[in-house]
Amino acid sequence: MRIFKDADEMQRWSMEQRISGNTIGFVPTMGYLHNGHLSLIEEARAECDLVVVSVFVNPAQFGPKEDFGSYPRDARGDLEMCEGAGVAAVFMPTLDAMYAKDASVGVNETSLSLGLCGTSRPGHFRGVCTVVAKLLNIIQPQVMVLGQKDYQQAAVLTRMIRDLNFPVELKIAPIMREPDGLAMSSRNIYLTKEQRSQALAIGAALTKAHDCFYAGESSADEIKRQMRAELQENALDIDYVEIVNGLELRPVQSVEMGNVALIAAFCGKTRLIDNCIL
Ligand code: AMP
């Protein structure tokens, strides 16, 4: 497995692979890899000859009061997992390798990124779009695999790829969960034992939304009320509870199949997100 820290070297390798006729599947991550990331790697392997994983905790997508400094990091563990998963190359750039000190160009998505996480994390999606645009230019994959876990991120990046004509096909992989239903996340490591069991209310609230809808309830207000009650009973601090249409992420009044229920909530200081396509 090749490990690249330099963007030019990574790009040269990718170009050589493409000239040799290999297809590249790409999985962008912030590291501290878990089985959710592995499922994306598997999907990329099924689609392409070679898989490239990037591991980069991108400061541009963190707010000043967020957890960039304390975000969990384990380069050695990540490399072992990638090696075991048959990854061809890992791109692990330093901060300096990714951003020139006087970098002054970025990518702004101006519609889908405004609500939901965009409201509570201003600047987040500009950071995400900019880093993913750079990674696509460096790695030049035919396929990029993202997780449904970050539903809004996947929607925003789908829009960026369409609007800026990136020559890449996007695949969205399902959410991987712990046996008790908690969506896998690198941030779960922050949770105390007590918070870990409180956090189960997020999955439970989404199950409630699903069950409620399939029992015939179509009022978004009523479904959201029940979701909030589940979260509040477990002392979670709600950032948002929303039901949106799948493509434009517009909140709906009357819920239809294919709409998406989304939650962001704080468990102590840890902000967790999860969602369910109804
Ligand atoms: P992250 O390292 O958290 O930035 O995530 C990198 C990629 O892995 C993103 O496309 C996420 O949506 C995806 N991902 C994170 N958690 C999960 C999960 N539990 N199941 C599936 N994909 C996930």
mmCIF file of C-alpha atoms and ligand atoms in Angstrom:
data_model
loop_
_atom_site.group_PDB
_atom_site.id
_atom_site.type_symbol
_atom_site.label_atom_id
_atom_site.label_comp_id
_atom_site.label_asym_id
_atom_site.label_seq_id
_atom_site.Cartn_x
_atom_site.Cartn_y
_atom_site.Cartn_z
ATOM 1 C CA MET A 1 0.000 0.000 0.000
ATOM 2 C CA ARG A 2 1.360 3.412 -0.941
ATOM 3 C CA ILE A 3 1.216 6.307 1.521
ATOM 4 C CA PHE A 4 1.376 9.851 0.177
ATOM 5 C CA LYS A 5 1.753 13.052 2.165
ATOM 6 C CA ASP A 6 2.510 15.306 -0.759
ATOM 7 C CA ALA A 7 -0.316 16.414 -3.075
ATOM 8 C CA ASP A 8 1.825 16.486 -6.233
ATOM 9 C CA GLU A 9 3.144 12.967 -5.623
ATOM 10 C CA MET A 10 -0.357 11.704 -4.966
ATOM 11 C CA GLN A 11 -1.606 13.345 -8.141
ATOM 12 C CA ARG A 12 1.255 11.943 -10.225
ATOM 13 C CA TRP A 13 0.560 8.405 -8.945
ATOM 14 C CA SER A 14 -3.144 8.735 -9.750
ATOM 15 C CA MET A 15 -2.397 9.999 -13.253
ATOM 16 C CA GLU A 16 -0.014 7.090 -13.865
ATOM 17 C CA GLN A 17 -2.652 4.623 -12.681
ATOM 18 C CA ARG A 18 -5.237 6.102 -14.995
ATOM 19 C CA ILE A 19 -2.850 6.064 -17.942
ATOM 20 C CA SER A 20 -2.195 2.368 -17.179
ATOM 21 C CA GLY A 21 -5.929 1.760 -17.509
ATOM 22 C CA ASN A 22 -6.790 1.362 -13.828
ATOM 23 C CA THR A 23 -9.966 2.873 -12.436
ATOM 24 C CA ILE A 24 -9.777 4.681 -9.092
ATOM 25 C CA GLY A 25 -12.420 4.638 -6.380
ATOM 26 C CA PHE A 26 -12.008 7.311 -3.709
ATOM 27 C CA VAL A 27 -13.176 7.453 -0.081
ATOM 28 C CA PRO A 28 -12.580 10.793 1.682
ATOM 29 C CA THR A 29 -12.354 10.578 5.489
ATOM 30 C CA MET A 30 -11.139 12.448 8.540
ATOM 31 C CA GLY A 31 -9.557 9.256 9.875
ATOM 32 C CA TYR A 32 -10.082 7.360 13.132
ATOM 33 C CA LEU A 33 -11.567 4.781 10.841
ATOM 34 C CA HIS A 34 -14.391 2.456 11.849
ATOM 35 C CA ASN A 35 -16.578 -0.116 10.130
ATOM 36 C CA GLY A 36 -18.697 2.619 8.546
ATOM 37 C CA HIS A 37 -15.613 3.815 6.658
ATOM 38 C CA LEU A 38 -14.730 0.209 5.817
ATOM 39 C CA SER A 39 -18.110 -0.294 4.186
ATOM 40 C CA LEU A 40 -17.370 2.659 1.887
ATOM 41 C CA ILE A 41 -13.982 1.148 1.038
ATOM 42 C CA GLU A 42 -15.676 -2.162 0.172
ATOM 43 C CA GLU A 43 -18.122 -0.373 -2.078
ATOM 44 C CA ALA A 44 -15.273 1.463 -3.823
ATOM 45 C CA ARG A 45 -13.402 -1.838 -4.269
ATOM 46 C CA ALA A 46 -16.438 -3.423 -5.860
ATOM 47 C CA GLU A 47 -16.635 -0.541 -8.351
ATOM 48 C CA CYS A 48 -13.002 0.131 -9.226
ATOM 49 C CA ASP A 49 -9.578 -1.485 -9.732
ATOM 50 C CA LEU A 50 -7.862 0.620 -7.058
ATOM 51 C CA VAL A 51 -9.082 2.351 -3.920
ATOM 52 C CA VAL A 52 -7.592 5.557 -2.548
ATOM 53 C CA VAL A 53 -8.539 6.714 0.965
ATOM 54 C CA SER A 54 -7.755 10.208 2.192
ATOM 55 C CA VAL A 55 -7.232 10.824 5.889
ATOM 56 C CA PHE A 56 -7.289 14.525 6.653
ATOM 57 C CA VAL A 57 -8.847 16.388 9.554
ATOM 58 C CA ASN A 58 -9.817 19.478 7.609
ATOM 59 C CA PRO A 59 -9.628 22.609 9.779
ATOM 60 C CA ALA A 60 -11.656 24.580 7.234
ATOM 61 C CA GLN A 61 -14.818 22.667 8.081
ATOM 62 C CA PHE A 62 -14.617 23.237 11.844
ATOM 63 C CA GLY A 63 -15.958 26.359 13.562
ATOM 64 C CA PRO A 64 -13.692 28.266 15.990
ATOM 65 C CA LYS A 65 -15.452 26.724 19.013
ATOM 66 C CA GLU A 66 -15.611 23.204 17.574
ATOM 67 C CA ASP A 67 -13.481 20.130 18.170
ATOM 68 C CA PHE A 68 -10.738 20.425 15.521
ATOM 69 C CA GLY A 69 -7.996 20.271 18.193
ATOM 70 C CA SER A 70 -9.434 17.290 20.022
ATOM 71 C CA TYR A 71 -10.820 15.358 17.013
ATOM 72 C CA PRO A 72 -9.619 11.744 17.490
ATOM 73 C CA ARG A 73 -6.570 10.797 15.451
ATOM 74 C CA ASP A 74 -4.849 7.435 15.021
ATOM 75 C CA ALA A 75 -2.695 7.390 11.899
ATOM 76 C CA ARG A 76 -1.181 3.986 12.596
ATOM 77 C CA GLY A 77 -4.539 2.322 13.250
ATOM 78 C CA ASP A 78 -5.987 3.940 10.115
ATOM 79 C CA LEU A 79 -3.130 2.646 7.959
ATOM 80 C CA GLU A 80 -3.544 -0.868 9.390
ATOM 81 C CA MET A 81 -7.252 -0.818 8.627
ATOM 82 C CA CYS A 82 -6.650 0.434 5.089
ATOM 83 C CA GLU A 83 -3.978 -2.177 4.475
ATOM 84 C CA GLY A 84 -6.313 -4.911 5.746
ATOM 85 C CA ALA A 85 -9.102 -3.636 3.506
ATOM 86 C CA GLY A 86 -6.989 -3.845 0.357
ATOM 87 C CA VAL A 87 -6.598 -0.098 -0.163
ATOM 88 C CA ALA A 88 -4.024 0.741 -2.850
ATOM 89 C CA ALA A 89 -3.010 4.169 -1.563
ATOM 90 C CA VAL A 90 -3.658 6.427 1.400
ATOM 91 C CA PHE A 91 -3.408 10.183 1.034
ATOM 92 C CA MET A 92 -2.503 11.643 4.432
ATOM 93 C CA PRO A 93 -1.454 15.209 3.766
ATOM 94 C CA THR A 94 -0.138 17.632 6.337
ATOM 95 C CA LEU A 95 -1.970 20.923 6.738
ATOM 96 C CA ASP A 96 0.737 22.747 4.761
ATOM 97 C CA ALA A 97 0.506 20.213 1.931
ATOM 98 C CA MET A 98 -3.216 20.942 1.565
ATOM 99 C CA TYR A 99 -3.448 24.694 1.990
ATOM 100 C CA ALA A 100 -1.075 27.409 0.864
ATOM 101 C CA LYS A 101 -0.693 30.008 3.613
ATOM 102 C CA ASP A 102 -2.293 32.610 1.350
ATOM 103 C CA ALA A 103 -4.951 30.313 -0.193
ATOM 104 C CA SER A 104 -7.813 32.565 -1.289
ATOM 105 C CA VAL A 105 -10.121 30.395 -3.415
ATOM 106 C CA GLY A 106 -12.944 28.234 -2.094
ATOM 107 C CA VAL A 107 -16.161 26.542 -3.207
ATOM 108 C CA ASN A 108 -19.477 27.876 -1.906
ATOM 109 C CA GLU A 109 -22.715 25.977 -2.327
ATOM 110 C CA THR A 110 -25.464 28.524 -1.765
ATOM 111 C CA SER A 111 -28.710 26.595 -1.424
ATOM 112 C CA LEU A 112 -28.646 23.105 0.091
ATOM 113 C CA SER A 113 -25.951 24.056 2.569
ATOM 114 C CA LEU A 114 -27.922 26.845 4.260
ATOM 115 C CA GLY A 115 -30.294 24.853 6.503
ATOM 116 C CA LEU A 116 -29.815 21.973 8.937
ATOM 117 C CA CYS A 117 -26.095 21.639 9.821
ATOM 118 C CA GLY A 118 -25.344 24.749 7.768
ATOM 119 C CA THR A 119 -27.391 26.866 10.187
ATOM 120 C CA SER A 120 -25.589 25.738 13.307
ATOM 121 C CA ARG A 121 -22.189 25.345 11.617
ATOM 122 C CA PRO A 122 -21.703 28.417 9.416
ATOM 123 C CA GLY A 123 -18.779 27.932 7.022
ATOM 124 C CA HIS A 124 -18.830 24.160 7.485
ATOM 125 C CA PHE A 125 -19.975 23.276 3.969
ATOM 126 C CA ARG A 126 -17.661 25.802 2.339
ATOM 127 C CA GLY A 127 -14.857 23.940 4.116
ATOM 128 C CA VAL A 128 -16.223 20.566 3.001
ATOM 129 C CA CYS A 129 -16.777 21.609 -0.632
ATOM 130 C CA THR A 130 -13.382 23.245 -0.903
ATOM 131 C CA VAL A 131 -11.462 20.296 0.506
ATOM 132 C CA VAL A 132 -13.395 17.722 -1.532
ATOM 133 C CA ALA A 133 -12.907 19.762 -4.726
ATOM 134 C CA LYS A 134 -9.170 19.801 -3.992
ATOM 135 C CA LEU A 135 -9.119 16.075 -3.209
ATOM 136 C CA LEU A 136 -10.967 15.275 -6.437
ATOM 137 C CA ASN A 137 -8.422 17.281 -8.400
ATOM 138 C CA ILE A 138 -5.522 15.566 -6.641
ATOM 139 C CA ILE A 139 -6.830 11.985 -6.693
ATOM 140 C CA GLN A 140 -8.812 12.134 -9.943
ATOM 141 C CA PRO A 141 -11.109 9.200 -9.164
ATOM 142 C CA GLN A 142 -13.779 7.840 -11.489
ATOM 143 C CA VAL A 143 -15.932 6.996 -8.454
ATOM 144 C CA MET A 144 -16.241 8.645 -5.028
ATOM 145 C CA VAL A 145 -18.072 6.867 -2.210
ATOM 146 C CA LEU A 146 -19.731 8.863 0.580
ATOM 147 C CA GLY A 147 -21.917 7.757 3.486
ATOM 148 C CA GLN A 148 -25.611 8.482 3.916
ATOM 149 C CA LYS A 149 -24.693 9.145 7.553
ATOM 150 C CA ASP A 150 -23.806 12.707 6.478
ATOM 151 C CA TYR A 151 -26.940 13.122 4.374
ATOM 152 C CA GLN A 152 -26.695 16.866 3.846
ATOM 153 C CA GLN A 153 -22.991 16.611 3.002
ATOM 154 C CA ALA A 154 -23.761 14.000 0.340
ATOM 155 C CA ALA A 155 -26.515 16.235 -1.107
ATOM 156 C CA VAL A 156 -24.278 19.309 -1.152
ATOM 157 C CA LEU A 157 -21.405 17.414 -2.777
ATOM 158 C CA THR A 158 -23.764 15.884 -5.345
ATOM 159 C CA ARG A 159 -24.745 19.442 -6.261
ATOM 160 C CA MET A 160 -21.120 20.597 -6.392
ATOM 161 C CA ILE A 161 -20.167 17.715 -8.699
ATOM 162 C CA ARG A 162 -23.083 18.514 -10.991
ATOM 163 C CA ASP A 163 -22.660 22.285 -11.023
ATOM 164 C CA LEU A 164 -18.871 22.262 -11.454
ATOM 165 C CA ASN A 165 -18.808 19.265 -13.858
ATOM 166 C CA PHE A 166 -16.419 17.127 -11.851
ATOM 167 C CA PRO A 167 -15.873 13.974 -13.932
ATOM 168 C CA VAL A 168 -16.691 11.600 -11.092
ATOM 169 C CA GLU A 169 -19.571 9.305 -10.258
ATOM 170 C CA LEU A 170 -20.906 9.534 -6.723
ATOM 171 C CA LYS A 171 -22.079 6.501 -4.741
ATOM 172 C CA ILE A 172 -23.858 6.881 -1.409
ATOM 173 C CA ALA A 173 -23.452 3.949 0.993
ATOM 174 C CA PRO A 174 -25.926 3.103 3.782
ATOM 175 C CA ILE A 175 -25.414 4.015 7.441
ATOM 176 C CA MET A 176 -23.509 1.416 9.455
ATOM 177 C CA ARG A 177 -24.694 1.050 13.026
ATOM 178 C CA GLU A 178 -23.498 -0.572 16.236
ATOM 179 C CA PRO A 179 -25.571 -3.637 17.215
ATOM 180 C CA ASP A 180 -27.648 -1.423 19.562
ATOM 181 C CA GLY A 181 -28.506 1.018 16.763
ATOM 182 C CA LEU A 182 -26.053 3.871 17.402
ATOM 183 C CA ALA A 183 -24.717 5.152 14.083
ATOM 184 C CA MET A 184 -20.979 4.548 13.910
ATOM 185 C CA SER A 185 -18.983 7.767 14.178
ATOM 186 C CA SER A 186 -15.424 8.702 15.045
ATOM 187 C CA ARG A 187 -16.930 11.091 17.607
ATOM 188 C CA ASN A 188 -18.593 8.240 19.568
ATOM 189 C CA ILE A 189 -15.245 7.836 21.344
ATOM 190 C CA TYR A 190 -15.996 11.097 23.215
ATOM 191 C CA LEU A 191 -19.064 9.584 24.910
ATOM 192 C CA THR A 192 -19.011 8.432 28.513
ATOM 193 C CA LYS A 193 -20.796 5.169 29.283
ATOM 194 C CA GLU A 194 -23.857 7.080 30.419
ATOM 195 C CA GLN A 195 -23.864 9.377 27.383
ATOM 196 C CA ARG A 196 -23.400 6.369 25.125
ATOM 197 C CA SER A 197 -26.706 4.923 26.341
ATOM 198 C CA GLN A 198 -28.420 8.357 26.200
ATOM 199 C CA ALA A 199 -27.287 8.638 22.575
ATOM 200 C CA LEU A 200 -29.373 5.595 21.666
ATOM 201 C CA ALA A 201 -32.385 7.928 21.802
ATOM 202 C CA ILE A 202 -31.274 9.385 18.441
ATOM 203 C CA GLY A 203 -31.702 6.071 16.638
ATOM 204 C CA ALA A 204 -34.858 5.435 18.656
ATOM 205 C CA ALA A 205 -36.327 8.794 17.595
ATOM 206 C CA LEU A 206 -35.648 7.967 13.945
ATOM 207 C CA THR A 207 -37.232 4.540 14.353
ATOM 208 C CA LYS A 208 -40.204 6.313 15.923
ATOM 209 C CA ALA A 209 -40.443 8.630 12.894
ATOM 210 C CA HIS A 210 -40.324 5.637 10.573
ATOM 211 C CA ASP A 211 -42.915 3.638 12.526
ATOM 212 C CA CYS A 212 -45.182 6.643 12.939
ATOM 213 C CA PHE A 213 -45.109 7.366 9.199
ATOM 214 C CA TYR A 214 -45.791 3.759 8.255
ATOM 215 C CA ALA A 215 -48.632 3.629 10.792
ATOM 216 C CA GLY A 216 -50.321 6.296 8.672
ATOM 217 C CA GLU A 217 -49.212 9.602 10.237
ATOM 218 C CA SER A 218 -48.331 12.156 7.576
ATOM 219 C CA SER A 219 -48.110 15.378 9.577
ATOM 220 C CA ALA A 220 -44.451 16.393 9.807
ATOM 221 C CA ASP A 221 -45.225 18.461 12.919
ATOM 222 C CA GLU A 222 -46.687 15.469 14.721
ATOM 223 C CA ILE A 223 -43.843 13.136 13.746
ATOM 224 C CA LYS A 224 -41.260 15.727 14.760
ATOM 225 C CA ARG A 225 -43.064 16.269 18.077
ATOM 226 C CA GLN A 226 -42.719 12.576 18.846
ATOM 227 C CA MET A 227 -39.085 12.542 17.782
ATOM 228 C CA ARG A 228 -38.292 15.527 20.021
ATOM 229 C CA ALA A 229 -40.093 13.905 22.957
ATOM 230 C CA GLU A 230 -37.906 10.806 22.607
ATOM 231 C CA LEU A 231 -34.738 12.933 22.600
ATOM 232 C CA GLN A 232 -35.855 15.127 25.490
ATOM 233 C CA GLU A 233 -36.817 12.132 27.634
ATOM 234 C CA ASN A 234 -33.207 11.086 27.375
ATOM 235 C CA ALA A 235 -31.874 14.566 28.188
ATOM 236 C CA LEU A 236 -30.348 15.175 24.774
ATOM 237 C CA ASP A 237 -29.880 18.780 23.764
ATOM 238 C CA ILE A 238 -31.542 19.134 20.351
ATOM 239 C CA ASP A 239 -29.816 21.118 17.615
ATOM 240 C CA TYR A 240 -32.450 20.243 15.018
ATOM 241 C CA VAL A 241 -35.129 17.677 14.241
ATOM 242 C CA GLU A 242 -36.329 17.989 10.667
ATOM 243 C CA ILE A 243 -38.093 16.154 7.879
ATOM 244 C CA VAL A 244 -37.101 17.250 4.386
ATOM 245 C CA ASN A 245 -37.560 16.177 0.799
ATOM 246 C CA GLY A 246 -34.697 14.020 -0.362
ATOM 247 C CA LEU A 247 -33.193 16.188 -3.097
ATOM 248 C CA GLU A 248 -33.684 19.861 -2.201
ATOM 249 C CA LEU A 249 -33.615 19.324 1.577
ATOM 250 C CA ARG A 250 -36.701 21.527 1.919
ATOM 251 C CA PRO A 251 -38.722 20.948 5.132
ATOM 252 C CA VAL A 252 -42.051 19.291 4.360
ATOM 253 C CA GLN A 253 -45.457 19.691 6.011
ATOM 254 C CA SER A 254 -46.976 16.498 4.715
ATOM 255 C CA VAL A 255 -44.579 13.565 4.822
ATOM 256 C CA GLU A 256 -44.155 11.319 1.788
ATOM 257 C CA MET A 257 -42.167 8.199 1.074
ATOM 258 C CA GLY A 258 -38.568 9.130 0.268
ATOM 259 C CA ASN A 259 -38.533 12.128 2.626
ATOM 260 C CA VAL A 260 -35.692 12.145 5.107
ATOM 261 C CA ALA A 261 -35.914 12.524 8.874
ATOM 262 C CA LEU A 262 -32.772 14.093 10.301
ATOM 263 C CA ILE A 263 -31.482 14.759 13.791
ATOM 264 C CA ALA A 264 -28.548 16.682 15.199
ATOM 265 C CA ALA A 265 -28.257 16.609 18.973
ATOM 266 C CA PHE A 266 -25.693 17.215 21.653
ATOM 267 C CA CYS A 267 -24.888 14.467 24.073
ATOM 268 C CA GLY A 268 -22.881 16.421 26.609
ATOM 269 C CA LYS A 269 -20.511 18.407 24.399
ATOM 270 C CA THR A 270 -20.566 15.839 21.597
ATOM 271 C CA ARG A 271 -22.653 16.744 18.587
ATOM 272 C CA LEU A 272 -24.109 13.660 16.897
ATOM 273 C CA ILE A 273 -26.056 13.449 13.645
ATOM 274 C CA ASP A 274 -28.155 10.685 12.165
ATOM 275 C CA ASN A 275 -30.953 10.289 9.652
ATOM 276 C CA CYS A 276 -33.421 7.891 8.131
ATOM 277 C CA ILE A 277 -34.928 7.813 4.636
ATOM 278 C CA LEU A 278 -38.626 7.154 5.137
HETATM 279 P P1 AMP B 1 -15.769 11.247 8.400
HETATM 280 O O1 AMP B 1 -14.455 10.567 8.576
HETATM 281 O O2 AMP B 1 -16.638 11.201 9.615
HETATM 282 O O3 AMP B 1 -15.648 12.619 7.787
HETATM 283 O O4 AMP B 1 -16.578 10.383 7.331
HETATM 284 C C1 AMP B 1 -16.025 10.030 6.106
HETATM 285 C C2 AMP B 1 -17.081 9.333 5.265
HETATM 286 O O5 AMP B 1 -17.550 8.195 5.965
HETATM 287 C C3 AMP B 1 -18.310 10.218 5.004
HETATM 288 O O6 AMP B 1 -18.746 10.019 3.671
HETATM 289 C C4 AMP B 1 -19.305 9.706 5.996
HETATM 290 O O7 AMP B 1 -20.649 9.896 5.605
HETATM 291 C C5 AMP B 1 -18.957 8.232 6.039
HETATM 292 N N1 AMP B 1 -19.424 7.625 7.286
HETATM 293 C C6 AMP B 1 -19.218 8.083 8.540
HETATM 294 N N2 AMP B 1 -19.875 7.315 9.433
HETATM 295 C C7 AMP B 1 -20.520 6.352 8.717
HETATM 296 C C8 AMP B 1 -21.390 5.273 9.056
HETATM 297 N N3 AMP B 1 -21.726 5.018 10.323
HETATM 298 N N4 AMP B 1 -21.856 4.502 8.050
HETATM 299 C C9 AMP B 1 -21.526 4.757 6.757
HETATM 300 N N5 AMP B 1 -20.731 5.764 6.372
HETATM 301 C C10 AMP B 1 -20.234 6.554 7.339
#
